[in-house]
Short mmCIF file of C-alpha atoms and ligand atoms in Angstrom, two decimals:
data_model
loop_
_atom_site.label_atom_id
_atom_site.label_comp_id
_atom_site.label_asym_id
_atom_site.label_seq_id
_atom_site.Cartn_x
_atom_site.Cartn_y
_atom_site.Cartn_z
CA UNK S 1 8.68 45.35 -13.61
CA UNK S 2 9.10 41.63 -13.94
CA UNK S 3 6.07 39.37 -14.04
CA UNK S 4 5.40 37.78 -10.66
CA UNK S 5 6.64 34.22 -10.49
CA UNK S 6 3.78 31.77 -10.60
CA UNK S 7 4.01 29.45 -7.59
CA UNK S 8 4.05 25.74 -8.43
CA UNK S 9 0.95 24.15 -6.94
CA UNK S 10 1.21 20.39 -6.79
CA UNK S 11 -1.91 18.35 -7.48
CA UNK S 12 -2.13 16.05 -4.45
CA UNK S 13 -5.40 14.32 -5.40
CA UNK S 14 -4.44 10.63 -5.01
CA UNK S 15 -6.69 9.54 -7.87
CA UNK S 16 -5.11 12.05 -10.24
CA UNK S 17 -1.68 10.80 -9.14
CA UNK S 18 -2.64 7.15 -9.68
CA UNK S 19 -3.99 8.00 -13.14
CA UNK S 20 -0.84 9.94 -14.00
CA UNK S 21 1.36 7.02 -12.93
CA UNK S 22 -0.73 4.62 -15.00
CA UNK S 23 -0.55 6.84 -18.07
CA UNK S 24 3.23 7.06 -17.82
CA UNK S 25 3.56 3.45 -18.94
CA UNK S 26 1.16 3.49 -21.90
CA UNK S 27 4.01 3.98 -24.42
CA UNK S 28 5.67 0.85 -23.04
CA UNK S 29 2.66 -1.49 -23.28
CA UNK S 30 1.57 -2.27 -26.83
CA UNK S 31 -2.04 -3.21 -25.95
CA UNK S 32 -2.54 0.08 -24.10
CA UNK S 33 -0.72 2.19 -26.67
CA UNK S 34 -2.97 0.83 -29.42
CA UNK S 35 -6.25 1.06 -27.50
CA UNK S 36 -7.05 4.11 -25.33
CA UNK S 37 -10.33 2.39 -24.41
CA UNK S 38 -8.40 -0.41 -22.73
CA UNK S 39 -6.63 2.07 -20.43
CA UNK S 40 -10.00 3.54 -19.50
CA UNK S 41 -11.41 0.08 -18.82
CA UNK S 42 -8.47 -0.99 -16.66
CA UNK S 43 -8.05 2.22 -14.69
CA UNK S 44 -11.61 3.33 -13.96
CA UNK S 45 -13.39 1.47 -11.12
CA UNK S 46 -15.79 -1.30 -12.10
CA UNK S 47 -17.93 -0.33 -9.15
CA UNK S 48 -17.97 2.35 -6.50
CA UNK S 49 -20.39 2.09 -3.57
CA UNK S 50 -21.00 5.05 -1.24
CA UNK S 51 -22.90 4.42 1.96
CA UNK S 52 -24.25 6.60 4.76
CA UNK S 53 -23.82 5.12 8.23
CA UNK S 54 -26.04 6.43 11.06
CA UNK S 55 -24.52 5.46 14.40
CA UNK S 56 -25.91 5.74 17.92
CA UNK S 57 -22.90 7.07 19.83
CA UNK S 58 -22.14 6.08 23.44
CA UNK S 59 -23.77 9.21 24.87
CA UNK S 60 -27.00 8.48 22.97
CA UNK S 61 -26.76 11.05 20.14
CA UNK S 62 -26.84 10.00 16.47
CA UNK S 63 -23.85 10.70 14.26
CA UNK S 64 -23.58 10.05 10.52
CA UNK S 65 -20.42 8.68 8.89
CA UNK S 66 -19.65 8.15 5.21
CA UNK S 67 -18.19 4.94 3.86
CA UNK S 68 -16.81 3.92 0.47
CA UNK S 69 -15.96 0.62 -1.18
CA UNK S 70 -14.42 0.70 -4.63
CA UNK S 71 -13.84 -2.35 -6.81
CA UNK S 72 -11.23 -1.15 -9.27
CA UNK S 73 -10.86 -4.27 -11.39
CA UNK S 74 -11.87 -7.92 -11.24
CA UNK S 75 -10.14 -8.71 -14.53
CA UNK S 76 -7.59 -10.99 -12.83
CA UNK S 77 -9.81 -12.20 -9.96
CA UNK S 78 -12.06 -11.03 -7.12
CA UNK S 79 -11.39 -7.63 -5.61
CA UNK S 80 -8.92 -7.50 -2.72
CA UNK S 81 -8.02 -4.56 -0.54
CA UNK S 82 -8.06 -3.09 2.92
CA UNK S 83 -10.53 -0.94 4.81
CA UNK S 84 -9.22 2.32 6.25
CA UNK S 85 -10.69 4.45 9.06
CA UNK S 86 -9.31 7.97 8.80
CA UNK S 87 -10.66 11.56 8.78
CA UNK S 88 -9.10 12.20 5.34
CA UNK S 89 -10.87 9.27 3.63
CA UNK S 90 -12.62 10.37 0.44
CA UNK S 91 -13.98 8.63 -2.63
CA UNK S 92 -10.97 9.78 -4.68
CA UNK S 93 -8.52 8.46 -2.10
CA UNK S 94 -10.27 5.08 -2.04
CA UNK S 95 -10.35 4.97 -5.85
CA UNK S 96 -6.58 5.52 -5.99
CA UNK S 97 -5.89 2.92 -3.31
CA UNK S 98 -8.10 0.42 -5.18
CA UNK S 99 -6.24 1.05 -8.46
CA UNK S 100 -2.91 0.50 -6.70
CA UNK S 101 -4.29 -2.79 -5.29
CA UNK S 102 -5.11 -4.06 -8.79
CA UNK S 103 -1.55 -3.35 -9.90
CA UNK S 104 -0.02 -4.77 -6.71
CA UNK S 105 -1.88 -8.09 -6.99
CA UNK S 106 -0.89 -8.36 -10.65
CA UNK S 107 2.76 -7.53 -9.90
CA UNK S 108 3.14 -10.28 -7.29
CA UNK S 109 1.01 -12.52 -9.47
CA UNK S 110 -1.79 -13.53 -7.12
CA UNK S 111 -5.26 -14.26 -8.54
CA UNK S 112 -6.99 -11.13 -7.27
CA UNK S 113 -8.15 -7.86 -8.71
CA UNK S 114 -8.02 -4.64 -6.71
CA UNK S 115 -10.41 -2.99 -4.28
CA UNK S 116 -10.31 -0.70 -1.26
CA UNK S 117 -12.67 0.70 1.34
CA UNK S 118 -12.74 3.47 3.85
CA UNK S 119 -14.84 5.26 6.42
CA UNK S 120 -14.35 8.96 7.04
CA UNK S 121 -13.89 8.99 10.81
CA UNK S 122 -11.24 9.98 13.30
CA UNK S 123 -10.61 6.71 15.14
CA UNK S 124 -8.88 8.51 18.00
CA UNK S 125 -12.14 10.31 18.81
CA UNK S 126 -14.39 7.24 19.08
CA UNK S 127 -14.69 4.45 21.64
CA UNK S 128 -14.05 0.79 20.88
CA UNK S 129 -17.81 0.19 21.06
CA UNK S 130 -18.49 2.98 18.55
CA UNK S 131 -15.78 1.59 16.26
CA UNK S 132 -17.47 -1.82 16.34
CA UNK S 133 -20.85 -0.21 15.53
CA UNK S 134 -19.39 1.70 12.55
CA UNK S 135 -17.68 -1.44 11.26
CA UNK S 136 -20.81 -3.57 11.55
CA UNK S 137 -23.08 -0.95 9.98
CA UNK S 138 -20.56 -0.47 7.13
CA UNK S 139 -20.47 -4.20 6.37
CA UNK S 140 -24.26 -4.47 6.60
CA UNK S 141 -24.62 -1.50 4.23
CA UNK S 142 -22.20 -3.04 1.73
CA UNK S 143 -24.33 -6.20 1.72
CA UNK S 144 -23.46 -8.50 -1.16
CA UNK S 145 -20.92 -6.03 -2.55
CA UNK S 146 -18.33 -7.96 -0.59
CA UNK S 147 -18.02 -11.75 -0.52
CA UNK S 148 -15.42 -14.57 -0.51
CA UNK S 149 -15.42 -14.71 -4.33
CA UNK S 150 -16.31 -11.12 -5.21
CA UNK S 151 -14.46 -8.66 -2.97
CA UNK S 152 -12.42 -9.51 0.12
CA UNK S 153 -11.48 -6.78 2.65
CA UNK S 154 -8.39 -6.65 4.92
CA UNK S 155 -6.84 -4.26 7.46
CA UNK S 156 -5.40 -0.86 6.58
CA UNK S 157 -4.81 2.40 8.46
CA UNK S 158 -6.49 2.34 11.91
CA UNK S 159 -8.15 -1.04 11.35
CA UNK S 160 -6.70 -4.28 12.71
CA UNK S 161 -7.39 -7.96 13.45
CA UNK S 162 -10.19 -6.98 15.86
CA UNK S 163 -11.89 -4.91 13.14
CA UNK S 164 -11.59 -7.89 10.77
CA UNK S 165 -13.21 -10.12 13.42
CA UNK S 166 -16.24 -7.77 13.52
CA UNK S 167 -16.38 -7.83 9.71
CA UNK S 168 -16.31 -11.63 9.70
CA UNK S 169 -18.97 -11.85 12.40
CA UNK S 170 -21.30 -9.32 10.73
CA UNK S 171 -21.00 -11.00 7.34
CA UNK S 172 -21.57 -14.42 8.98
CA UNK S 173 -24.74 -13.22 10.71
CA UNK S 174 -26.01 -12.13 7.28
CA UNK S 175 -24.90 -15.34 5.51
CA UNK S 176 -25.45 -18.20 7.98
CA UNK S 177 -24.70 -21.84 7.27
CA UNK S 178 -21.63 -21.48 5.07
CA UNK S 179 -17.84 -21.14 5.44
CA UNK S 180 -17.48 -17.36 5.63
CA UNK S 181 -13.83 -17.30 6.71
CA UNK S 182 -12.53 -16.32 3.24
CA UNK S 183 -14.68 -13.15 3.19
CA UNK S 184 -12.02 -11.14 5.02
CA UNK S 185 -8.31 -11.53 5.75
CA UNK S 186 -6.08 -10.25 8.54
CA UNK S 187 -8.38 -11.97 11.05
CA UNK S 188 -7.29 -13.11 14.52
CA UNK S 189 -5.68 -16.56 14.46
CA UNK S 190 -8.58 -18.27 16.20
CA UNK S 191 -11.01 -17.04 13.51
CA UNK S 192 -8.92 -18.40 10.65
CA UNK S 193 -6.20 -15.76 10.47
CA UNK S 194 -2.84 -16.79 9.04
CA UNK S 195 0.39 -17.07 10.93
CA UNK S 196 2.72 -14.40 9.59
CA UNK S 197 -0.07 -11.99 8.50
CA UNK S 198 0.49 -9.28 11.17
CA UNK S 199 4.13 -8.85 10.12
CA UNK S 200 3.65 -9.60 6.40
CA UNK S 201 3.72 -6.03 5.04
CA UNK S 202 6.97 -5.18 6.83
CA UNK S 203 8.46 -8.60 6.12
CA UNK S 204 7.69 -8.15 2.42
CA UNK S 205 9.33 -4.71 2.45
CA UNK S 206 12.40 -6.26 4.04
CA UNK S 207 12.58 -9.06 1.46
CA UNK S 208 12.29 -6.56 -1.42
CA UNK S 209 15.00 -4.29 0.06
CA UNK S 210 17.30 -7.22 0.83
CA UNK S 211 16.95 -8.58 -2.70
CA UNK S 212 17.44 -5.16 -4.32
CA UNK S 213 20.65 -4.58 -2.37
CA UNK S 214 21.88 -8.12 -3.00
CA UNK S 215 21.48 -7.57 -6.75
CA UNK S 216 23.59 -4.43 -6.58
CA UNK S 217 20.74 -1.92 -6.80
CA UNK S 218 22.77 0.46 -4.67
CA UNK S 219 26.44 -0.52 -4.90
CA UNK S 220 27.43 1.70 -1.96
CA UNK S 221 24.99 -0.25 0.26
CA UNK S 222 25.66 -3.97 -0.19
CA UNK S 223 23.29 -5.31 2.51
CA UNK S 224 21.05 -4.48 5.46
CA UNK S 225 23.87 -5.28 7.90
CA UNK S 226 24.84 -1.98 9.52
CA UNK S 227 22.51 0.08 7.33
CA UNK S 228 20.84 3.04 9.04
CA UNK S 229 17.05 3.25 8.73
CA UNK S 230 14.47 6.00 9.33
CA UNK S 231 10.78 5.10 9.48
CA UNK S 232 7.73 7.38 9.30
CA UNK S 233 4.71 5.81 11.05
CA UNK S 234 4.76 3.33 13.91
CA UNK S 235 1.68 1.19 13.24
CA UNK S 236 1.37 -2.21 11.59
CA UNK S 237 3.75 -1.47 8.72
CA UNK S 238 6.20 0.91 10.46
CA UNK S 239 6.51 -0.75 13.85
CA UNK S 240 7.05 -4.21 12.36
CA UNK S 241 9.55 -2.75 9.90
CA UNK S 242 11.51 -1.32 12.84
CA UNK S 243 11.52 -4.71 14.59
CA UNK S 244 12.41 -6.74 11.50
CA UNK S 245 15.05 -4.41 10.02
CA UNK S 246 16.73 -4.20 13.42
CA UNK S 247 16.68 -8.02 13.65
CA UNK S 248 18.26 -8.18 10.18
CA UNK S 249 21.25 -6.16 11.41
CA UNK S 250 20.19 -2.62 10.50
CA UNK S 251 20.28 0.33 12.92
CA UNK S 252 17.01 2.22 13.33
CA UNK S 253 17.98 5.88 13.76
CA UNK S 254 14.57 7.57 13.63
CA UNK S 255 10.87 6.73 13.92
CA UNK S 256 7.70 8.83 14.10
CA UNK S 257 3.94 8.84 14.53
CA UNK S 258 1.26 11.54 14.31
CA UNK S 259 2.63 13.37 17.35
CA UNK S 260 6.21 13.68 16.04
CA UNK S 261 9.45 11.79 15.74
CA UNK S 262 12.53 10.72 17.67
CA UNK S 263 16.12 10.49 16.45
CA UNK S 264 19.31 8.91 17.75
CA UNK S 265 22.23 8.74 15.28
CA UNK S 266 23.71 5.87 17.33
CA UNK S 267 20.55 3.82 16.98
CA UNK S 268 17.26 3.48 18.85
CA UNK S 269 16.55 0.38 20.90
CA UNK S 270 13.32 -0.72 19.17
CA UNK S 271 12.09 -2.75 22.17
CA UNK S 272 12.41 0.41 24.31
CA UNK S 273 10.52 2.46 21.69
CA UNK S 274 7.76 -0.15 21.63
CA UNK S 275 7.45 -0.18 25.40
CA UNK S 276 7.28 3.66 25.44
CA UNK S 277 4.68 3.72 22.61
CA UNK S 278 2.51 1.13 24.40
CA UNK S 279 2.69 3.06 27.65
CA UNK S 280 2.25 6.64 26.37
CA UNK S 281 0.46 6.09 23.01
CA UNK S 282 3.31 7.81 21.15
CA UNK S 283 6.98 7.42 20.33
CA UNK S 284 7.74 11.05 21.23
CA UNK S 285 9.66 12.08 24.34
CA UNK S 286 11.58 8.85 24.75
CA UNK S 287 14.49 9.58 27.10
CA UNK S 288 17.85 10.13 25.42
CA UNK S 289 16.44 10.85 21.95
CA UNK S 290 16.28 14.06 19.93
CA UNK S 291 12.77 15.32 19.12
CA UNK S 292 11.73 15.67 15.47
CA UNK S 293 8.72 17.41 13.90
CA UNK S 294 6.42 14.87 12.13
CA UNK S 295 7.85 15.48 8.63
CA UNK S 296 11.45 15.88 9.82
CA UNK S 297 11.85 12.11 10.14
CA UNK S 298 11.90 11.99 6.33
CA UNK S 299 14.95 14.25 6.19
CA UNK S 300 17.35 12.62 8.64
CA UNK S 301 20.56 11.29 7.11
CA UNK S 302 20.15 7.52 6.68
CA UNK S 303 20.73 4.67 4.24
CA UNK S 304 17.12 3.48 4.01
CA UNK S 305 14.06 5.66 4.39
CA UNK S 306 10.75 3.88 4.95
CA UNK S 307 7.58 5.99 4.76
CA UNK S 308 4.95 3.82 6.48
CA UNK S 309 2.10 6.24 7.20
CA UNK S 310 0.00 7.93 4.51
CA UNK S 311 0.00 9.33 0.95
CA UNK S 312 1.74 12.54 -0.17
CA UNK S 313 4.47 12.71 2.46
CA UNK S 314 7.38 13.20 0.05
CA UNK S 315 6.38 16.00 -2.27
CA UNK S 316 7.90 18.82 -4.33
CA UNK S 317 8.17 20.72 -1.04
CA UNK S 318 10.62 18.37 0.71
CA UNK S 319 11.98 15.87 -1.88
CA UNK S 320 15.26 17.74 -2.33
CA UNK S 321 15.92 17.39 1.41
CA UNK S 322 15.66 13.58 1.40
CA UNK S 323 19.00 12.33 2.65
CA UNK S 324 18.74 8.56 2.08
CA UNK S 325 20.34 6.06 -0.31
CA UNK S 326 17.14 4.09 -0.96
CA UNK S 327 13.47 4.84 -0.40
CA UNK S 328 11.25 1.88 0.47
CA UNK S 329 7.53 2.68 0.18
CA UNK S 330 5.83 0.65 2.90
CA UNK S 331 2.93 3.13 2.74
CA UNK S 332 0.70 3.49 -0.31
CA UNK S 333 1.34 6.58 -2.39
CA UNK S 334 3.82 8.34 -0.07
CA UNK S 335 5.77 9.91 -2.96
CA UNK S 336 4.23 12.32 -5.47
CA UNK S 337 5.21 12.38 -9.17
CA UNK S 338 7.04 15.70 -8.70
CA UNK S 339 9.01 14.20 -5.82
CA UNK S 340 9.75 11.09 -7.90
CA UNK S 341 11.42 13.34 -10.48
CA UNK S 342 13.52 15.09 -7.82
CA UNK S 343 14.60 11.78 -6.28
CA UNK S 344 15.52 10.39 -9.71
CA UNK S 345 17.67 13.46 -10.36
CA UNK S 346 19.36 12.93 -6.98
CA UNK S 347 20.02 9.27 -7.85
CA UNK S 348 17.87 7.88 -5.03
CA UNK S 349 16.12 4.68 -6.13
CA UNK S 350 12.51 4.27 -4.98
CA UNK S 351 11.24 0.75 -4.31
CA UNK S 352 7.63 1.51 -5.23
CA UNK S 353 4.60 0.82 -3.03
CA UNK S 354 3.00 -1.76 -5.33
CA UNK S 355 6.15 -3.85 -4.84
CA UNK S 356 7.50 -2.81 -1.44
CA UNK S 357 4.28 -3.21 0.57
CA UNK S 358 2.80 -6.16 -1.34
CA UNK S 359 3.77 -8.63 1.40
CA UNK S 360 0.51 -7.84 3.20
CA UNK S 361 -1.73 -8.84 0.34
CA UNK S 362 0.42 -11.87 -0.49
CA UNK S 363 -0.10 -13.33 2.99
CA UNK S 364 -3.76 -12.26 2.83
CA UNK S 365 -3.97 -14.44 -0.26
CA UNK S 366 -2.37 -17.31 1.70
CA UNK S 367 -4.93 -16.77 4.46
CA UNK S 368 -7.76 -16.91 1.89
CA UNK S 369 -6.41 -20.16 0.42
CA UNK S 370 -6.06 -21.71 3.90
CA UNK S 371 -9.65 -20.67 4.73
CA UNK S 372 -11.07 -22.16 1.54
CA UNK S 373 -9.16 -25.41 2.03
CA UNK S 374 -9.73 -25.54 5.81
CA UNK S 375 -5.97 -25.70 6.27
CA UNK S 376 -3.48 -24.12 8.66
CA UNK S 377 0.07 -23.57 7.41
CA UNK S 378 2.92 -23.16 9.86
CA UNK S 379 4.80 -19.87 10.05
CA UNK S 380 7.94 -21.20 8.32
CA UNK S 381 5.86 -22.23 5.31
CA UNK S 382 4.21 -18.79 5.06
CA UNK S 383 7.59 -17.08 5.47
CA UNK S 384 9.28 -19.21 2.79
CA UNK S 385 6.42 -18.73 0.32
CA UNK S 386 6.39 -14.97 0.94
CA UNK S 387 10.13 -14.69 0.44
CA UNK S 388 9.94 -16.52 -2.87
CA UNK S 389 7.07 -14.31 -4.11
CA UNK S 390 8.77 -11.06 -3.09
CA UNK S 391 12.16 -12.02 -4.51
CA UNK S 392 10.56 -13.10 -7.79
CA UNK S 393 8.58 -9.84 -8.12
CA UNK S 394 11.69 -7.78 -7.28
CA UNK S 395 13.76 -9.66 -9.88
CA UNK S 396 11.04 -9.09 -12.47
CA UNK S 397 10.89 -5.34 -11.80
CA UNK S 398 14.68 -5.00 -11.98
CA UNK S 399 14.99 -7.02 -15.20
CA UNK S 400 12.07 -5.14 -16.77
CA UNK S 401 13.72 -1.82 -15.97
CA UNK S 402 16.94 -2.99 -17.63
CA UNK S 403 14.98 -4.15 -20.70
CA UNK S 404 13.02 -0.93 -21.14
CA UNK S 405 16.07 1.23 -20.58
CA UNK S 406 17.84 -0.71 -23.30
CA UNK S 407 14.91 -0.37 -25.69
CA UNK S 408 14.09 3.26 -24.89
CA UNK S 409 15.14 4.67 -28.28
CA UNK S 410 12.96 2.18 -30.14
CA UNK S 411 10.01 2.91 -27.80
CA UNK S 412 10.47 6.64 -28.45
CA UNK S 413 10.55 6.15 -32.22
CA UNK S 414 7.41 3.99 -32.27
CA UNK S 415 5.56 6.34 -29.90
CA UNK S 416 6.47 9.51 -31.78
CA UNK S 417 5.03 8.07 -35.01
CA UNK S 418 1.56 7.72 -33.48
CA UNK S 419 1.84 10.58 -30.94
CA UNK S 420 3.90 13.37 -32.53
CA UNK S 421 5.36 15.80 -30.00
CA UNK S 422 4.55 13.62 -26.99
CA UNK S 423 7.47 12.55 -24.79
CA UNK S 424 8.14 9.07 -23.45
CA UNK S 425 9.01 9.40 -19.75
CA UNK S 426 12.40 7.97 -18.79
CA UNK S 427 11.68 4.78 -16.83
CA UNK S 428 12.47 4.14 -13.15
CA UNK S 429 11.60 1.27 -10.78
CA UNK S 430 8.01 2.51 -10.43
CA UNK S 431 7.61 2.62 -14.20
CA UNK S 432 9.02 -0.91 -14.45
CA UNK S 433 6.65 -2.22 -11.76
CA UNK S 434 3.68 -0.61 -13.54
CA UNK S 435 4.79 -2.03 -16.90
CA UNK S 436 4.77 -5.56 -15.46
CA UNK S 437 1.51 -5.10 -13.55
CA UNK S 438 -0.53 -3.14 -16.09
CA UNK S 439 0.82 -5.40 -18.83
CA UNK S 440 -0.52 -8.47 -17.01
CA UNK S 441 -3.92 -6.81 -16.52
CA UNK S 442 -4.05 -5.82 -20.20
CA UNK S 443 -3.19 -9.36 -21.28
CA UNK S 444 -5.84 -10.86 -18.97
CA UNK S 445 -8.42 -8.41 -20.34
CA UNK S 446 -7.49 -9.30 -23.93
CA UNK S 447 -7.78 -13.03 -23.21
CA UNK S 448 -11.16 -12.61 -21.55
CA UNK S 449 -12.58 -10.32 -24.21
CA UNK S 450 -15.69 -8.25 -23.59
CA UNK S 451 -18.99 -9.91 -22.80
CA UNK S 452 -21.51 -10.04 -24.51
P1 NAD E 1 -1.68 1.75 11.16
O1 NAD E 1 -2.97 2.39 11.47
O2 NAD E 1 -1.37 0.45 11.82
O3 NAD E 1 -0.48 2.76 11.50
C1 NAD E 1 -0.39 4.03 10.93
C2 NAD E 1 0.75 4.75 11.63
O4 NAD E 1 1.04 5.94 10.93
C3 NAD E 1 0.44 5.14 13.06
O5 NAD E 1 1.59 4.91 13.84
C4 NAD E 1 0.17 6.64 12.99
O6 NAD E 1 0.49 7.30 14.18
C5 NAD E 1 1.11 7.00 11.87
N1 NAD E 1 0.76 8.24 11.19
C6 NAD E 1 -0.41 8.61 10.65
N2 NAD E 1 -0.31 9.81 10.08
C7 NAD E 1 0.98 10.19 10.25
C8 NAD E 1 1.72 11.33 9.89
N3 NAD E 1 1.14 12.34 9.21
N4 NAD E 1 3.04 11.38 10.23
C9 NAD E 1 3.61 10.37 10.90
N5 NAD E 1 2.97 9.27 11.26
C10 NAD E 1 1.67 9.19 10.95
O7 NAD E 1 -1.62 1.64 9.58
P2 NAD E 1 -0.74 0.63 8.70
O8 NAD E 1 -1.56 -0.56 8.44
O9 NAD E 1 0.61 0.51 9.27
O10 NAD E 1 -0.68 1.45 7.33
C11 NAD E 1 0.36 2.39 7.07
C12 NAD E 1 0.55 2.48 5.58
O11 NAD E 1 0.88 1.18 5.09
C13 NAD E 1 -0.69 2.91 4.78
O12 NAD E 1 -0.29 3.64 3.65
C14 NAD E 1 -1.29 1.59 4.33
O13 NAD E 1 -2.12 1.71 3.20
C15 NAD E 1 -0.01 0.83 4.04
N6 NAD E 1 -0.17 -0.62 3.98
C16 NAD E 1 -0.63 -1.33 5.04
C17 NAD E 1 -0.79 -2.71 4.92
C18 NAD E 1 -1.26 -3.55 6.07
O14 NAD E 1 -1.26 -4.80 5.91
N7 NAD E 1 -1.64 -3.00 7.20
C19 NAD E 1 -0.49 -3.35 3.72
C20 NAD E 1 0.00 -2.60 2.65
C21 NAD E 1 0.15 -1.22 2.80
#
């Protein structure tokens, strides 16, 4: 009798995945390779605040929600990162998202560290009034753990400009008599929001993709013109990606939301999908389209696949069925390490989250600067600045990948001397992005030193 095959169980804990990704680049960064303590310092959160939020619900009963705010690192500047409302929110998820924010801000070279927040709640099961109460109680409970120069929230999954307005108002009630606009970004325009912020995440993803293709990243796909695109998620990131990629000449062949997906190989009319989503609260059942199960959208044949929903969507279970030429991670953490390996073997480049979705935090930074300076930039200025930032970061990732690939044998030799038997992972675009970002954090930490 043969021994039963042991099933491969993938570790989907986002914090374990973030740690694994960080550790992959240690051999490539001298400061980290020489000092394990520095890795610990840079990866582990500086602060993690857990709060309990009692809320009087609309029908009068009391319900308790749990909220988290994690400041991963302030080595390069105050914490920056969104607040998410979702039933799956956990401390480990928020820790991972905060770590990715630190790396993202470093990669696009803005003067922020990384942070993230979340409340464990199903936003589809609460009223607008209850959502406002949860938001206000969360901000009150966080107290001075957020602030314009310490930790600055922004929107994320199931939070939007309205949620940011409540955050601004609550913080202002607690800190009267000062300019509180820079305490939160992604605000409505009339409260100091920036032009271009609502579309910034998708616009950044487009700039990164456009630049990557222009530089020959995928020779069989020279530009966005005529490229077919599938998008998972139809919220801030996904919906705006559909609009902007279509405007840039691409054909959107599939989109999805929590209820399922729709597919048309000849191309969806995005304006029609939007109208249907606004009217029925979902993209599903749009006339003339083929229905897809929620995860099926990831497997349709297309040139560009854009996951724009949640973590762990492309895993060991479905990576070999991905049928795209390029993967653009508008979501945070959509691809697991096991899936990364499968995609690399299939020759599908992955434009990693800390690069591909950094447009949101870049324009959040512009909003913060405008708020501090009491300025208002026009949309063309924001757009031009964002394009320059995203192109520069993309160029840096691509050139870093070429450099480390060229020097791989030397890296292996040096590493094997101090770590006999340990392998150096072959680098990809994610590795290159992490090398740039973690390298910048390590350098900043070395310059600052440790106080006292
Ligand atoms: P959102 O709440 O505006 O939209 C989320 C969308 O995903 C909704 O359409 C929802 O129906 C869909 N969705 C949720 N679970 C799904 C599933 N299992 N399958 C298919 N669709 C699903 O959120 P968002 O702001 O667009 O965020 C989406 C992703 O983008 C997240 O990973 C977030 O961290 C990332 N992101 C957002 C920003 C930003 O500025 N909003 C910036 C950077 C990264």
